[in-house]
Amino acid sequence: MEKEIAIIGGGISGLIACKYSLSKGFKPIVFESKSGIGGVWAKTIKTCCLQSSKQDYQFSDFPWPHSVQDFPTQQQVMDYLNSYAKHFDLVKHIRFNHKVISIDYEGPSEEEMKSWSFWGGNGEAFSSKGKWNVEFQHTHTLFTQVWQVDFVMVCTGWASDVPNFPEFPVGKGPEVFHGEVIHSMDYYAMDHQYASHFIKDKRVTVIGFQKSALDIVMECATQNGIENPSRILYRTAQWHVSDDFPWGVPISYLYFNRFAELMVHKPGESFLLSLLATILSPLKWATAKFVESHIKHKHGLAKYGMVPKHGFYEQISSCLLTVLPHNFYDKVEEGSIILTKAPKFSFCKQGIIIDGQDQPLETDLVILATGFKGDQKLRDIFKSKSFQQCITTSLYRWVTELLDGKFKIPCIKDVEKDVKNWDKFKKKYAGAVYNKSCIAGVHIWYNDQLCKDMGWNPKRKKNILAELFEPYGPQDYVSP
């Protein structure tokens, strides 16, 4: 009997999961709460575009059109996703306007599951002992229904739906402010024309210093100019890049190849690799200083007091590397963007008070670009408390090979030990800016482990020199 796979979310991850599930002969059912595909790309601000080059942000088996520039716009990304869905005939498997309310595993008791040495009792994806119940609601009729499937992939992403709001003492939060306070999610949801009108002629303060914050404050500054300067409040200075060629050298050749990863200690490495990483560690340090010097020189960071205290490699290892909007520091120079460091702040009637200062920062509108509670969103979808503590990242192609029986999930204790080793590694290299799981600094090593699980040769290049020094990207992982 054909196995049914529930896929929650019709964004990039959901589309990939659907495509590879079909390729293995399964029957995928994609539950998408909105009326179309695209996930976070379906609705963004007017000026949003990719901060990675299109070569690094594409499906391995579906290249971008040659006519699209290196950093595609939001509309070009959506066109690309729609073309992918059409090419692989995925849309017919998607149930639009179907919001998943909860997921529950029906079968063994929680006590029995806790006693398992292997997931399902045997380490296989499918178990004869239980099924998954997916409860969903139609967003228009509000009719609810339960669908039973053999396997579930949660592809809802982290950066959406559940906004992260800073907490304030009583009497010092947004409720005392006489202006408006919204989250970046609310701003992104606005029609472009309405958003332009919403910020027009207002003194806007944006809280945050990552991509959303930078994009929004740039849009506000372009709209209002120096007459009503836009302010960005940040806690910590960050290494933001504006190009991929520090001092003319492609950054992918500095960080995204095997030789670069030889400089880094990796989970599960051999003694020889560990020794080599120790020997090459000064080169890793020198590479980071090379990139840092370019960023400091190009943007005059010292002039604005914006030189970070942490290193560039720590930034990469925390997945917090953000591309600056074009001419960002030109806007700072002309005075239409004001940079304000605020480790702690609160609200008052006129606007915002930074801890340690007496004078408030007067403002009309505050936009909180403070991220999302992605882990909470994933946990809340499970009914079982046990499953709420067992959230992992879906790896799409790797998962479909698991579903196809190419390998089994290791012993639960071994998995837990491996997770701890990876967490220790990530915290070591991300340092003070660690805030989430990130494998950016050793993505080739990580992908090697996945390739081995799937029975693929992890070496994807044509010769030893290319294997060592050429950057690795999506096109290197086309199915063999």
PDB file of N, CA and C in Angstrom, residues 168 171-181 203-205 207 231 233 345-354 358-366:
ATOM      1  N   PHE A 168       9.357  43.754  29.168  1.00  0.00           N
ATOM      2  CA  PHE A 168       9.671  44.982  29.891  1.00  0.00           C
ATOM      3  C   PHE A 168       8.991  44.952  31.259  1.00  0.00           C
ATOM      4  N   GLY A 171       4.821  49.084  33.421  1.00  0.00           N
ATOM      5  CA  GLY A 171       4.898  50.542  33.329  1.00  0.00           C
ATOM      6  C   GLY A 171       6.032  51.047  32.465  1.00  0.00           C
ATOM      7  N   LYS A 172       6.793  50.124  31.860  1.00  0.00           N
ATOM      8  CA  LYS A 172       7.900  50.549  31.010  1.00  0.00           C
ATOM      9  C   LYS A 172       7.862  49.893  29.629  1.00  0.00           C
ATOM     10  N   GLY A 173       6.718  49.298  29.307  1.00  0.00           N
ATOM     11  CA  GLY A 173       6.560  48.636  28.012  1.00  0.00           C
ATOM     12  C   GLY A 173       5.848  49.510  26.999  1.00  0.00           C
ATOM     13  N   PRO A 174       5.508  48.945  25.838  1.00  0.00           N
ATOM     14  CA  PRO A 174       4.855  49.698  24.769  1.00  0.00           C
ATOM     15  C   PRO A 174       3.534  50.344  25.179  1.00  0.00           C
ATOM     16  N   GLU A 175       2.901  49.819  26.238  1.00  0.00           N
ATOM     17  CA  GLU A 175       1.597  50.348  26.636  1.00  0.00           C
ATOM     18  C   GLU A 175       1.648  51.801  27.107  1.00  0.00           C
ATOM     19  N   VAL A 176       2.848  52.283  27.542  1.00  0.00           N
ATOM     20  CA  VAL A 176       2.959  53.670  28.023  1.00  0.00           C
ATOM     21  C   VAL A 176       3.318  54.636  26.903  1.00  0.00           C
ATOM     22  N   PHE A 177       3.671  54.103  25.757  1.00  0.00           N
ATOM     23  CA  PHE A 177       4.097  54.926  24.616  1.00  0.00           C
ATOM     24  C   PHE A 177       2.876  55.460  23.877  1.00  0.00           C
ATOM     25  N   HIS A 178       2.899  56.748  23.534  1.00  0.00           N
ATOM     26  CA  HIS A 178       1.767  57.368  22.858  1.00  0.00           C
ATOM     27  C   HIS A 178       1.804  57.215  21.342  1.00  0.00           C
ATOM     28  N   GLY A 179       2.854  56.596  20.841  1.00  0.00           N
ATOM     29  CA  GLY A 179       2.917  56.312  19.415  1.00  0.00           C
ATOM     30  C   GLY A 179       2.501  54.879  19.143  1.00  0.00           C
ATOM     31  N   GLU A 180       2.925  54.344  17.996  1.00  0.00           N
ATOM     32  CA  GLU A 180       2.581  52.976  17.614  1.00  0.00           C
ATOM     33  C   GLU A 180       3.787  52.053  17.738  1.00  0.00           C
ATOM     34  N   VAL A 181       3.524  50.819  18.128  1.00  0.00           N
ATOM     35  CA  VAL A 181       4.554  49.785  18.205  1.00  0.00           C
ATOM     36  C   VAL A 181       4.054  48.562  17.448  1.00  0.00           C
ATOM     37  N   ARG A 203       8.875  59.799  12.414  1.00  0.00           N
ATOM     38  CA  ARG A 203      10.173  59.468  13.004  1.00  0.00           C
ATOM     39  C   ARG A 203      10.098  58.001  13.436  1.00  0.00           C
ATOM     40  N   VAL A 204      10.784  57.145  12.699  1.00  0.00           N
ATOM     41  CA  VAL A 204      10.693  55.705  12.911  1.00  0.00           C
ATOM     42  C   VAL A 204      11.921  55.199  13.660  1.00  0.00           C
ATOM     43  N   THR A 205      11.694  54.368  14.668  1.00  0.00           N
ATOM     44  CA  THR A 205      12.789  53.694  15.365  1.00  0.00           C
ATOM     45  C   THR A 205      12.641  52.197  15.139  1.00  0.00           C
ATOM     46  N   ILE A 207      14.055  48.453  16.077  1.00  0.00           N
ATOM     47  CA  ILE A 207      14.814  47.719  17.096  1.00  0.00           C
ATOM     48  C   ILE A 207      15.363  46.446  16.473  1.00  0.00           C
ATOM     49  N   ARG A 231      15.853  55.873  13.011  1.00  0.00           N
ATOM     50  CA  ARG A 231      16.845  55.429  13.991  1.00  0.00           C
ATOM     51  C   ARG A 231      16.822  53.912  14.086  1.00  0.00           C
ATOM     52  N   LEU A 233      18.089  50.954  16.691  1.00  0.00           N
ATOM     53  CA  LEU A 233      18.650  50.634  17.993  1.00  0.00           C
ATOM     54  C   LEU A 233      19.240  49.231  17.945  1.00  0.00           C
ATOM     55  N   PHE A 345      16.777  49.001  27.079  1.00  0.00           N
ATOM     56  CA  PHE A 345      15.942  50.183  26.914  1.00  0.00           C
ATOM     57  C   PHE A 345      14.538  49.892  27.416  1.00  0.00           C
ATOM     58  N   SER A 346      13.754  50.942  27.545  1.00  0.00           N
ATOM     59  CA  SER A 346      12.344  50.808  27.908  1.00  0.00           C
ATOM     60  C   SER A 346      11.563  51.912  27.215  1.00  0.00           C
ATOM     61  N   PHE A 347      10.252  51.859  27.359  1.00  0.00           N
ATOM     62  CA  PHE A 347       9.395  52.843  26.708  1.00  0.00           C
ATOM     63  C   PHE A 347       8.968  53.926  27.699  1.00  0.00           C
ATOM     64  N   CYS A 348       8.668  55.093  27.159  1.00  0.00           N
ATOM     65  CA  CYS A 348       8.060  56.170  27.926  1.00  0.00           C
ATOM     66  C   CYS A 348       7.018  56.838  27.036  1.00  0.00           C
ATOM     67  N   LYS A 349       6.372  57.856  27.528  1.00  0.00           N
ATOM     68  CA  LYS A 349       5.316  58.517  26.776  1.00  0.00           C
ATOM     69  C   LYS A 349       5.813  59.056  25.437  1.00  0.00           C
ATOM     70  N   GLN A 350       6.987  59.682  25.437  1.00  0.00           N
ATOM     71  CA  GLN A 350       7.513  60.311  24.219  1.00  0.00           C
ATOM     72  C   GLN A 350       8.181  59.339  23.259  1.00  0.00           C
ATOM     73  N   GLY A 351       8.614  58.181  23.772  1.00  0.00           N
ATOM     74  CA  GLY A 351       9.326  57.240  22.911  1.00  0.00           C
ATOM     75  C   GLY A 351      10.093  56.194  23.690  1.00  0.00           C
ATOM     76  N   ILE A 352      11.431  56.277  23.621  1.00  0.00           N
ATOM     77  CA  ILE A 352      12.291  55.240  24.201  1.00  0.00           C
ATOM     78  C   ILE A 352      13.333  55.872  25.113  1.00  0.00           C
ATOM     79  N   ILE A 353      13.593  55.211  26.236  1.00  0.00           N
ATOM     80  CA  ILE A 353      14.660  55.634  27.144  1.00  0.00           C
ATOM     81  C   ILE A 353      15.698  54.524  27.218  1.00  0.00           C
ATOM     82  N   ILE A 354      16.936  54.853  26.910  1.00  0.00           N
ATOM     83  CA  ILE A 354      18.041  53.900  27.023  1.00  0.00           C
ATOM     84  C   ILE A 354      18.518  53.891  28.463  1.00  0.00           C
ATOM     85  N   ASP A 358      18.977  59.982  30.660  1.00  0.00           N
ATOM     86  CA  ASP A 358      17.804  60.683  31.184  1.00  0.00           C
ATOM     87  C   ASP A 358      16.861  61.149  30.088  1.00  0.00           C
ATOM     88  N   GLN A 359      17.422  61.595  28.965  1.00  0.00           N
ATOM     89  CA  GLN A 359      16.602  62.149  27.895  1.00  0.00           C
ATOM     90  C   GLN A 359      16.015  61.042  27.024  1.00  0.00           C
ATOM     91  N   PRO A 360      14.716  61.085  26.782  1.00  0.00           N
ATOM     92  CA  PRO A 360      14.106  60.074  25.908  1.00  0.00           C
ATOM     93  C   PRO A 360      14.429  60.328  24.445  1.00  0.00           C
ATOM     94  N   LEU A 361      14.410  59.258  23.663  1.00  0.00           N
ATOM     95  CA  LEU A 361      14.534  59.373  22.214  1.00  0.00           C
ATOM     96  C   LEU A 361      13.121  59.507  21.662  1.00  0.00           C
ATOM     97  N   GLU A 362      12.767  60.697  21.249  1.00  0.00           N
ATOM     98  CA  GLU A 362      11.406  60.943  20.782  1.00  0.00           C
ATOM     99  C   GLU A 362      11.188  60.286  19.420  1.00  0.00           C
ATOM    100  N   THR A 363      10.063  59.608  19.295  1.00  0.00           N
ATOM    101  CA  THR A 363       9.766  58.889  18.056  1.00  0.00           C
ATOM    102  C   THR A 363       8.256  58.766  17.883  1.00  0.00           C
ATOM    103  N   ASP A 364       7.832  58.484  16.654  1.00  0.00           N
ATOM    104  CA  ASP A 364       6.406  58.334  16.368  1.00  0.00           C
ATOM    105  C   ASP A 364       6.002  56.870  16.207  1.00  0.00           C
ATOM    106  N   LEU A 365       6.934  56.071  15.720  1.00  0.00           N
ATOM    107  CA  LEU A 365       6.646  54.673  15.393  1.00  0.00           C
ATOM    108  C   LEU A 365       7.839  53.805  15.757  1.00  0.00           C
ATOM    109  N   VAL A 366       7.586  52.695  16.423  1.00  0.00           N
ATOM    110  CA  VAL A 366       8.637  51.726  16.760  1.00  0.00           C
ATOM    111  C   VAL A 366       8.319  50.411  16.063  1.00  0.00           C
TER     112      VAL A 366
END
